[in-house]
XYZ file of C-alpha atoms in Angstrom:
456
model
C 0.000 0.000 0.000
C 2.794 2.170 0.734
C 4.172 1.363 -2.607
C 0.939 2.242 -4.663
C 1.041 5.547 -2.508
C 4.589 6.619 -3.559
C 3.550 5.653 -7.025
C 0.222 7.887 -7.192
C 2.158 10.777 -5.786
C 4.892 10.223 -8.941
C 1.772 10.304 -10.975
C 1.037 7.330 -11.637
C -2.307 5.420 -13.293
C -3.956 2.566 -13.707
C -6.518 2.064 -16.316
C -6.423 5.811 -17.427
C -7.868 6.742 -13.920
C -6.135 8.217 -11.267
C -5.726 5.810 -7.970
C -6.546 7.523 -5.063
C -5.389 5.682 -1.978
C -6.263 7.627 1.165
C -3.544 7.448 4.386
C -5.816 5.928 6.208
C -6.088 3.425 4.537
C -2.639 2.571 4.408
C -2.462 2.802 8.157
C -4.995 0.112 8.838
C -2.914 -2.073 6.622
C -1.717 -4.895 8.638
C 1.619 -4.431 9.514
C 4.810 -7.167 10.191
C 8.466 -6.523 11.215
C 10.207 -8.414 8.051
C 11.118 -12.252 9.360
C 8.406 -11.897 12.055
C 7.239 -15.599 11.806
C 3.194 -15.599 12.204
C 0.151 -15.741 10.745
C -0.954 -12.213 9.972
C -4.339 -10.512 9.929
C -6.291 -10.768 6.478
C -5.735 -8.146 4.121
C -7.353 -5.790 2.834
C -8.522 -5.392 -0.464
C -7.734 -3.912 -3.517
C -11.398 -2.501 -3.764
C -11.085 -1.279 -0.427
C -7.569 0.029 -0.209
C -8.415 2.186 -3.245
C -10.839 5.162 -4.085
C -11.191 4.351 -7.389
C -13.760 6.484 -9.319
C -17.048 5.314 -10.728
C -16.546 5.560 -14.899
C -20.072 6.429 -16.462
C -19.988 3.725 -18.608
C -19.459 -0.320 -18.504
C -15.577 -1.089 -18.379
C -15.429 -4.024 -21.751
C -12.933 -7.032 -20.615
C -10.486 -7.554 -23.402
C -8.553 -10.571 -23.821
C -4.773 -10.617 -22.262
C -5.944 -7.091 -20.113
C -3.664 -7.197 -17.679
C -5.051 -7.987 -14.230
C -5.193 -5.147 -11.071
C -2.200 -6.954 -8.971
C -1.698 -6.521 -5.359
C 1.506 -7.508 -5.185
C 3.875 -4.921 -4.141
C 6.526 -4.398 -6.594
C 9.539 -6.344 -7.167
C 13.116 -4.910 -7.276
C 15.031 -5.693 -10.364
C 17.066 -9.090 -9.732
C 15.079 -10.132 -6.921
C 13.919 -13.752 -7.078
C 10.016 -14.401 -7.789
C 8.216 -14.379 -4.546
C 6.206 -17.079 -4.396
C 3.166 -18.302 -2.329
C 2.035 -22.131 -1.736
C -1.609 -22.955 -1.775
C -1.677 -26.797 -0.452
C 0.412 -28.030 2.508
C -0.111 -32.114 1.555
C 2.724 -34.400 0.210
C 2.600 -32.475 -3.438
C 2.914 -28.980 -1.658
C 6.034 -30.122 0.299
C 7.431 -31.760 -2.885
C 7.128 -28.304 -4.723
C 8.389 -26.380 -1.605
C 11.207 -28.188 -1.264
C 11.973 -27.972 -5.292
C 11.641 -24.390 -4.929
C 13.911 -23.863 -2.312
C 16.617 -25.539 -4.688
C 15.814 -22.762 -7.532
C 17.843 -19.409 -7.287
C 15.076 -17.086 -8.747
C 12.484 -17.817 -7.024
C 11.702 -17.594 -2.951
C 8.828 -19.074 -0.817
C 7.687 -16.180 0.939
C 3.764 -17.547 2.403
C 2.177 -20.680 2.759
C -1.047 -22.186 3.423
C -4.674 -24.005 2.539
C -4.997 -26.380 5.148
C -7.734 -27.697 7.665
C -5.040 -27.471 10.205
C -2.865 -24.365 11.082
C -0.626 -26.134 13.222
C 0.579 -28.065 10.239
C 0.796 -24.873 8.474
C 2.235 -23.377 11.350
C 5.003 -26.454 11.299
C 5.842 -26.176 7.940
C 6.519 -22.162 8.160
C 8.848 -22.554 11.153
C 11.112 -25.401 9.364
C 11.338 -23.709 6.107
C 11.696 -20.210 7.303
C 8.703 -18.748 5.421
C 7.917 -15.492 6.804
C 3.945 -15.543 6.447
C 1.577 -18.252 6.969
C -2.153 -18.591 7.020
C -5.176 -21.438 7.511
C -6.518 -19.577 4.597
C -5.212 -20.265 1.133
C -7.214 -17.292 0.295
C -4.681 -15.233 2.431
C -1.864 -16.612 0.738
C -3.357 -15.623 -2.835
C -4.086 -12.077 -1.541
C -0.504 -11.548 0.086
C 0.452 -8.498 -1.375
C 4.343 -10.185 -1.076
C 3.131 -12.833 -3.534
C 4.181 -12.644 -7.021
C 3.215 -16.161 -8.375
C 0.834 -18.310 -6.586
C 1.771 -22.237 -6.681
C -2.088 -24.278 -6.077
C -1.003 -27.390 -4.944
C -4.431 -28.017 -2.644
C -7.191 -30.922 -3.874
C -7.731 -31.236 -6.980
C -11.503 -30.048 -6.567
C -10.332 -26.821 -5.234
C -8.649 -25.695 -8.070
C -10.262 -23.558 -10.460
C -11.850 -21.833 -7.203
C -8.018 -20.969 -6.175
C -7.096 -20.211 -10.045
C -9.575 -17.979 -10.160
C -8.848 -15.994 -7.093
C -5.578 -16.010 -8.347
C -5.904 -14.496 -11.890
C -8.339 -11.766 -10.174
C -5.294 -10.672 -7.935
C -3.136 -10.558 -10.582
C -0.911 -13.523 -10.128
C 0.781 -15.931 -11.792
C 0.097 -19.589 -11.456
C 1.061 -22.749 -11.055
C -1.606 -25.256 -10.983
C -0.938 -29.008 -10.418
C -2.853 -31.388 -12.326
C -5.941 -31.219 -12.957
C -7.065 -27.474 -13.589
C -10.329 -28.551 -12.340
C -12.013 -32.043 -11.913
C -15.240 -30.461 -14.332
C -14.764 -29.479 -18.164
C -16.304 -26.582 -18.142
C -14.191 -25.223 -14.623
C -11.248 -25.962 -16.442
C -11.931 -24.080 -20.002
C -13.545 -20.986 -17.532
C -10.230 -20.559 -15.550
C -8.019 -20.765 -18.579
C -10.153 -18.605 -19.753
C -10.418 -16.029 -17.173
C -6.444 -16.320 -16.781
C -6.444 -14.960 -20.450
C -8.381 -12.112 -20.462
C -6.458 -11.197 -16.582
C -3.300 -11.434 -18.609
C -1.719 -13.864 -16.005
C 0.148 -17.173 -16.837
C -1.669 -20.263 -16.155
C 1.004 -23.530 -16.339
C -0.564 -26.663 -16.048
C 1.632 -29.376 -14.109
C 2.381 -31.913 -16.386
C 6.143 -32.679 -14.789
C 6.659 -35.608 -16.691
C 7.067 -33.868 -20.119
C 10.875 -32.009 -18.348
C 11.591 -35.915 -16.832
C 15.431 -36.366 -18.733
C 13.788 -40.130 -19.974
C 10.931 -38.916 -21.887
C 12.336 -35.773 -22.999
C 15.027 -38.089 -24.136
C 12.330 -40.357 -26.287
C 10.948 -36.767 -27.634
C 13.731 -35.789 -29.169
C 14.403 -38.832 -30.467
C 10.885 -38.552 -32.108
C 11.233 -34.619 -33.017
C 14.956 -35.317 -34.932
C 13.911 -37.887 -36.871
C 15.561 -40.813 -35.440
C 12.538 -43.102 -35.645
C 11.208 -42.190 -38.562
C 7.429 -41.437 -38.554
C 5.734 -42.971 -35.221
C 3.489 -45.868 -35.582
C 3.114 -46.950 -31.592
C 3.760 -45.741 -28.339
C 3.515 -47.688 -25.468
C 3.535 -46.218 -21.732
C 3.186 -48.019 -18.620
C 2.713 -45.807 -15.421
C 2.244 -48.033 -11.711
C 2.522 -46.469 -8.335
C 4.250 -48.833 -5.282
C 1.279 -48.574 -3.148
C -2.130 -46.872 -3.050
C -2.931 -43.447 -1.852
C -5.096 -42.862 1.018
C -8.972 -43.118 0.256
C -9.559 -39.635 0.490
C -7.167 -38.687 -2.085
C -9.229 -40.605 -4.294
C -12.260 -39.392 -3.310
C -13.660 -36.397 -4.721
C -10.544 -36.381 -7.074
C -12.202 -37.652 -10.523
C -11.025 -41.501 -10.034
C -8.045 -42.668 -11.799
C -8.164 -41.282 -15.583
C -7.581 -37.765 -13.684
C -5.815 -38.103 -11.133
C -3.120 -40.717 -12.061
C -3.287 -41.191 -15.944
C -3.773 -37.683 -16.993
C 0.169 -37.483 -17.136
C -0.006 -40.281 -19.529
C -2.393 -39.480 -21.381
C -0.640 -36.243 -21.807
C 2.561 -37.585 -22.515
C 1.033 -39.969 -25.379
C -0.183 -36.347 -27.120
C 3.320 -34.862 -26.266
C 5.295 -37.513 -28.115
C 3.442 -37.510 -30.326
C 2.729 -34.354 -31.204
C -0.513 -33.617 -32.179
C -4.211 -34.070 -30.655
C -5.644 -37.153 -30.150
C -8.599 -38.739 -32.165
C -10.280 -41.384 -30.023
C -10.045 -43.101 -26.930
C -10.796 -46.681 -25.441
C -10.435 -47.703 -21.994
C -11.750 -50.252 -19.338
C -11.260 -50.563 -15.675
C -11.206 -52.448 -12.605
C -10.853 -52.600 -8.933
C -8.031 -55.112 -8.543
C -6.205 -53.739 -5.600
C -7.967 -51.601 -3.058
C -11.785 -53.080 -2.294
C -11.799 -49.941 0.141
C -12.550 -47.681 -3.342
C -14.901 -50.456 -4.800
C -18.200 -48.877 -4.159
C -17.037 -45.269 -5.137
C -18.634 -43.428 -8.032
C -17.094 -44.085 -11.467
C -13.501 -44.271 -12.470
C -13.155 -43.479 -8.640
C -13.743 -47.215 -8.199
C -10.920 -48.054 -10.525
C -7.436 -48.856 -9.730
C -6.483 -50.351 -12.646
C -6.566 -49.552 -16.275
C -6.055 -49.881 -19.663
C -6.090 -47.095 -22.445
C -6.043 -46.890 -26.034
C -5.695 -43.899 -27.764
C -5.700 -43.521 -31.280
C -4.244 -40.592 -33.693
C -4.339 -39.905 -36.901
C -3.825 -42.286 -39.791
C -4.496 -44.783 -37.361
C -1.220 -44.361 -34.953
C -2.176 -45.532 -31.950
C -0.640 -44.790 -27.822
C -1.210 -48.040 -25.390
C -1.346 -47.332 -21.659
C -1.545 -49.473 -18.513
C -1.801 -48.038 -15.144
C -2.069 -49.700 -11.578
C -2.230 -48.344 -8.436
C 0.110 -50.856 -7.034
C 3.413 -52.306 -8.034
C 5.115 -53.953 -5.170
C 8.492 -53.578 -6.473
C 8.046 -50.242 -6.392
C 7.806 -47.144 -9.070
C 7.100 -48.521 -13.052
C 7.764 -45.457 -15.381
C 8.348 -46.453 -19.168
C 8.106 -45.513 -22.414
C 8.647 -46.909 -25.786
C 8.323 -45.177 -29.086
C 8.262 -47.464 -32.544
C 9.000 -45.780 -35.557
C 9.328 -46.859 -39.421
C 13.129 -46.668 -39.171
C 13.904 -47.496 -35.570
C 12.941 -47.604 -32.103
C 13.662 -45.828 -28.775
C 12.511 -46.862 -25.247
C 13.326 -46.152 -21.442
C 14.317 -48.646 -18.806
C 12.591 -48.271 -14.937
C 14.837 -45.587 -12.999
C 16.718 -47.308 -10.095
C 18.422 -45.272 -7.200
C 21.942 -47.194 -8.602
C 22.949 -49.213 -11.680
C 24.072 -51.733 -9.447
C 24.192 -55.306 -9.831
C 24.238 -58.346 -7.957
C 25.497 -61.660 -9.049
C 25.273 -64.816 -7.326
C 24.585 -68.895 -7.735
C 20.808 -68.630 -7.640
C 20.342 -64.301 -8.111
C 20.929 -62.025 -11.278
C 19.871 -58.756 -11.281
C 19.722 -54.980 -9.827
C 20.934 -54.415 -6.095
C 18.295 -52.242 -4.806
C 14.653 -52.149 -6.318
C 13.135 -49.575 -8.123
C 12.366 -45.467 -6.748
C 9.181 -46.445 -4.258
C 8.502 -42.287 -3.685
C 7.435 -40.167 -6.671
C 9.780 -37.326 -5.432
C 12.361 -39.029 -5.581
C 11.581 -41.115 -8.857
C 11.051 -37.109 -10.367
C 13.302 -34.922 -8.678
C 15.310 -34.138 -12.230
C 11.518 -33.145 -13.475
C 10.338 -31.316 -10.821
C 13.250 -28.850 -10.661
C 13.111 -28.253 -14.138
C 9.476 -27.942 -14.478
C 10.080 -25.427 -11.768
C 13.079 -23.394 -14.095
C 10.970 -23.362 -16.693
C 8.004 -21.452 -15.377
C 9.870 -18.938 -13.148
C 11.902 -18.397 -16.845
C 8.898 -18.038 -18.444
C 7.787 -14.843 -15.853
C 11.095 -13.455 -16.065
C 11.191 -13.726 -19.492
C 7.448 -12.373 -20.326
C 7.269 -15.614 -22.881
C 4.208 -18.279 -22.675
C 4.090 -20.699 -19.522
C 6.042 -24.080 -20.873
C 2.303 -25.760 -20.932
C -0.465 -24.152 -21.707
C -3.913 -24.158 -20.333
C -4.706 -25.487 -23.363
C -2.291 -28.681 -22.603
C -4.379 -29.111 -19.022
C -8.019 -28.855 -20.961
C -6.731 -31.410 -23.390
C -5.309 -33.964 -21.234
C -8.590 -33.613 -18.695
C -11.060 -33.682 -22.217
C -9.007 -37.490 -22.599
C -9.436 -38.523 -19.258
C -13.200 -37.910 -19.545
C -13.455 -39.826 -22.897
C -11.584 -42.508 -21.092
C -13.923 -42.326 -17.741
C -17.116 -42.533 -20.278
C -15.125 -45.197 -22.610
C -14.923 -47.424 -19.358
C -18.448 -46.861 -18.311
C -19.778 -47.591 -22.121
C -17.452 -50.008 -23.285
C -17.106 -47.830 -26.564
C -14.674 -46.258 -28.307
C -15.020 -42.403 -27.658
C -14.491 -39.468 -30.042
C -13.054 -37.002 -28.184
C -14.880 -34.515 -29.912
C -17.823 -35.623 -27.707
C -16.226 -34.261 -24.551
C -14.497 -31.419 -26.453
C -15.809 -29.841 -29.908
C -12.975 -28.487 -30.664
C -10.702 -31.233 -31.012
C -12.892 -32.678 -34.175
C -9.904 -31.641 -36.860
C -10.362 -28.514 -37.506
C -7.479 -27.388 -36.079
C -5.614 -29.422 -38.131
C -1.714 -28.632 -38.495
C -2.238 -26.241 -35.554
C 0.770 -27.754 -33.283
C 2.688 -25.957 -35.776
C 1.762 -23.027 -34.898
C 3.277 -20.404 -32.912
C 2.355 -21.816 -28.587
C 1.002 -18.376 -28.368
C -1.249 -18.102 -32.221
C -2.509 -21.914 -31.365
C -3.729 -21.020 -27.473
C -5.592 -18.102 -29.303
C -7.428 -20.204 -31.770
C -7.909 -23.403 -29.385
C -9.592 -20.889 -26.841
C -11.865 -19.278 -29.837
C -13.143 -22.736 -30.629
C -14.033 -23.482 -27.107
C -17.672 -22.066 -27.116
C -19.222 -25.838 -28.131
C -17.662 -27.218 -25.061
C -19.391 -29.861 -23.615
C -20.368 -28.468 -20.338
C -21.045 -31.537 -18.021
C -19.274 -35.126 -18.055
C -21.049 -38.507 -17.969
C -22.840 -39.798 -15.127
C -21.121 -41.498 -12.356
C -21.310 -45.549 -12.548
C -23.947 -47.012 -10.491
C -22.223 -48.791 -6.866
């Protein structure tokens, strides 16, 4: 508040209108010696901070406006200032990744049922503001980017609080659980003129950015099959899996996603079918919620097809691979162990230790690279590494998998999403930033609501 003061008195505007921001008001402002470790008061707002005159006539939103931020300004060469929404196993993971990265700095953290979690977490990572409230976090006017690492149902509720305060975000997958939540935020994050990066982490992993450029040079020739084979050591609690869109959204998203990102165009069709082989605890849930295991189909152009298999539970721990056949040759990835060791003896052959059994560690590389990436991108003022287009696509193929399971059919996936029926043909070629512009003018067929849950 200070800030915007000093600015108005150097004459500054926003919008073509004078701000006004009384001294009162900046004297009610909740105020904290720096590295005073504590939750703080809420904040106050940007409409009530600021006197802002009526105009006479409606104010049109344009695409890419720029958002009113409340984030205090940044001096040149400081690291991005970010907050955490999300204070769960994922929130840690992307703390601690961002504590590794040089440019950027954890400054608040919160979103959970529990402040003395919060609380916890604060003190042992030395972030100076904390709050119960992940709507605190968003409106800290320290924040520069906001990373939503909460539920996945409380997503597009956090992105959109986010965009409105003018911040940059960070969304794990999915955007949103519902079709329509998902194309609205991306949306809304277009016309606020914030970036919107949709956590796809396995697309930075060194193994299948290894097999992409394999694919993108030419080494293969022209793809004919990809194969992909994602299993998880052990199965997450039930209420992770409730209320998170069963296991086409919440676990194969990222391979769906990486069967579009190899290769590299949008997907035609989809099969899939699924079971509850592992967990009976999840058996009577609604839909692919009951699921946790499954096979997917999914079929491109001039009938090139991606095959993927994921389970809930290997025992042997973490099964990531990828294989890519092409007319001239082939390239594939091996499981990641913590070693190359081996062990040779009169009735054993084989690796020393068994495969990653934590996803951390199994992605570490990704993560930290993923991170690089986005803080380059708001440095830089380019487009987010993956788009909001890249999370609506990957959710539309989870639903046309969820509904494929439920019908036993093969689904278009211009059922869930009109505007993947061709007619952006060609259009990975274009520039990121032309083809978000025409994927998010075709977006106005959407389907708006997903297929009923399966019956218990």
């Amino acid at each position: 508040l200070v800030e915007a003061l000093r600015w108005r008195q150097r004459g500054g505007e926003w919008g073509g209108m004078l701000c006004l921001l009384p001294l009162t008001a900046a004297l009610h402002a909740p105020v904290r010696a720096p590295g005073t470790l504590r939750a703080s008061a809420p904040f106050v707002s940007v409409s009530a901070a600021l006197h802002v005159p009526v105009r006479a006539t409606p104010i049109v939103l344009r695409a890419a406006a720029p958002s009113l931020s409340i984030s205090t300004p940044r001096a040149i060469g400081e690291p991005i200032r970010v907050g955490i929404v999300g204070c769960g196993r994922i929130g840690i993971v992307h703390l601690e990744t961002l504590r590794k990265c040089p440019k950027a700095k954890v400054v608040s953290i919160g979103g959970s049922s529990r402040e003395e979690t919060v609380s916890a977490l604060a003190e042992k990572y030395g972030i100076a503001h904390f709050a119960k409230d992940a709507d605190e976090v968003i409106r800290n006017p320290d924040v520069d980017a906001v990373w939503i690492c909460s539920p996945s149902q409380f997503h597009a509720e956090q992105i959109t609080a986010a965009a409105n305060a003018g911040k940059d975000i960070f969304c794990e997958k999915p955007i949103a659980t519902d079709l329509a939540e998902t194309i609205k935020a991306v949306n809304l994050c277009r016309a606020k003129g914030v970036k919107l990066m949709t956590a796809l982490q396995r697309r930075f992993d060194p193994n299948f950015s290894r097999v992409k450029r394999s694919i993108a040079e030419g080494t293969i020739g022209e793809t004919i099959v990809v194969k992909l084979c994602s299993r998880d050591p052990a199965p997450p609690p039930l209420k992770y899996v409730q209320g998170g869109g069963g296991i086409f959204k919440d676990m194969a998203i990222h391979d769906l996603d990486m069967s579009r990102f190899l290769m590299g165009e949008d997907p035609l069709e989809v099969f899939a079918t699924g079971s509850c082989m592992i967990n009976q605890e999840i058996a009577d849930l609604p839909g692919p919620e009951a699921y946790d295991t499954a096979t997917i189909i999914v079929k491109y152009r001039e009938g090139r097809t991606a095959t993927i298999d994921v389970c809930r539970q290997a025992t042997y721990g973490y099964d990531q691979r990828a294989e890519a056949l092409g007319t001239a040759a082939m390239v594939m990835t091996d499981n990641m162990y913590p070693n190359t060791a081996r062990v040779f003896t009169g009735d054993f052959v084989g690796m020393a230790d068994l495969p990653y059994d934590f996803f951390m560690s199994r992605y570490i590389a990704a993560y930290e690279a993923e991170t690089v990436a986005f803080i380059d991108s708001i440095e830089s003022a380019s487009d987010a590494p993956v788009t909001g287009e890249d999370g609506v696509i990957a959710l539309a193929m989870a639903i046309a998998a969820g509904l494929s399971a439920k019908e036993q059919r093969w689904v278009k996936l211009s059922e869930v999403l009109p505007a993947l029926d061709g007619s952006m043909e060609g259009s990975p070629r274009l520039r990121k930033r032309d083809r978000l512009s025409a994927f998010l003018r075709s977006l106005g067929g959407a389907r708006t609501s997903e297929p009923e849950p399966i019956p218990a």
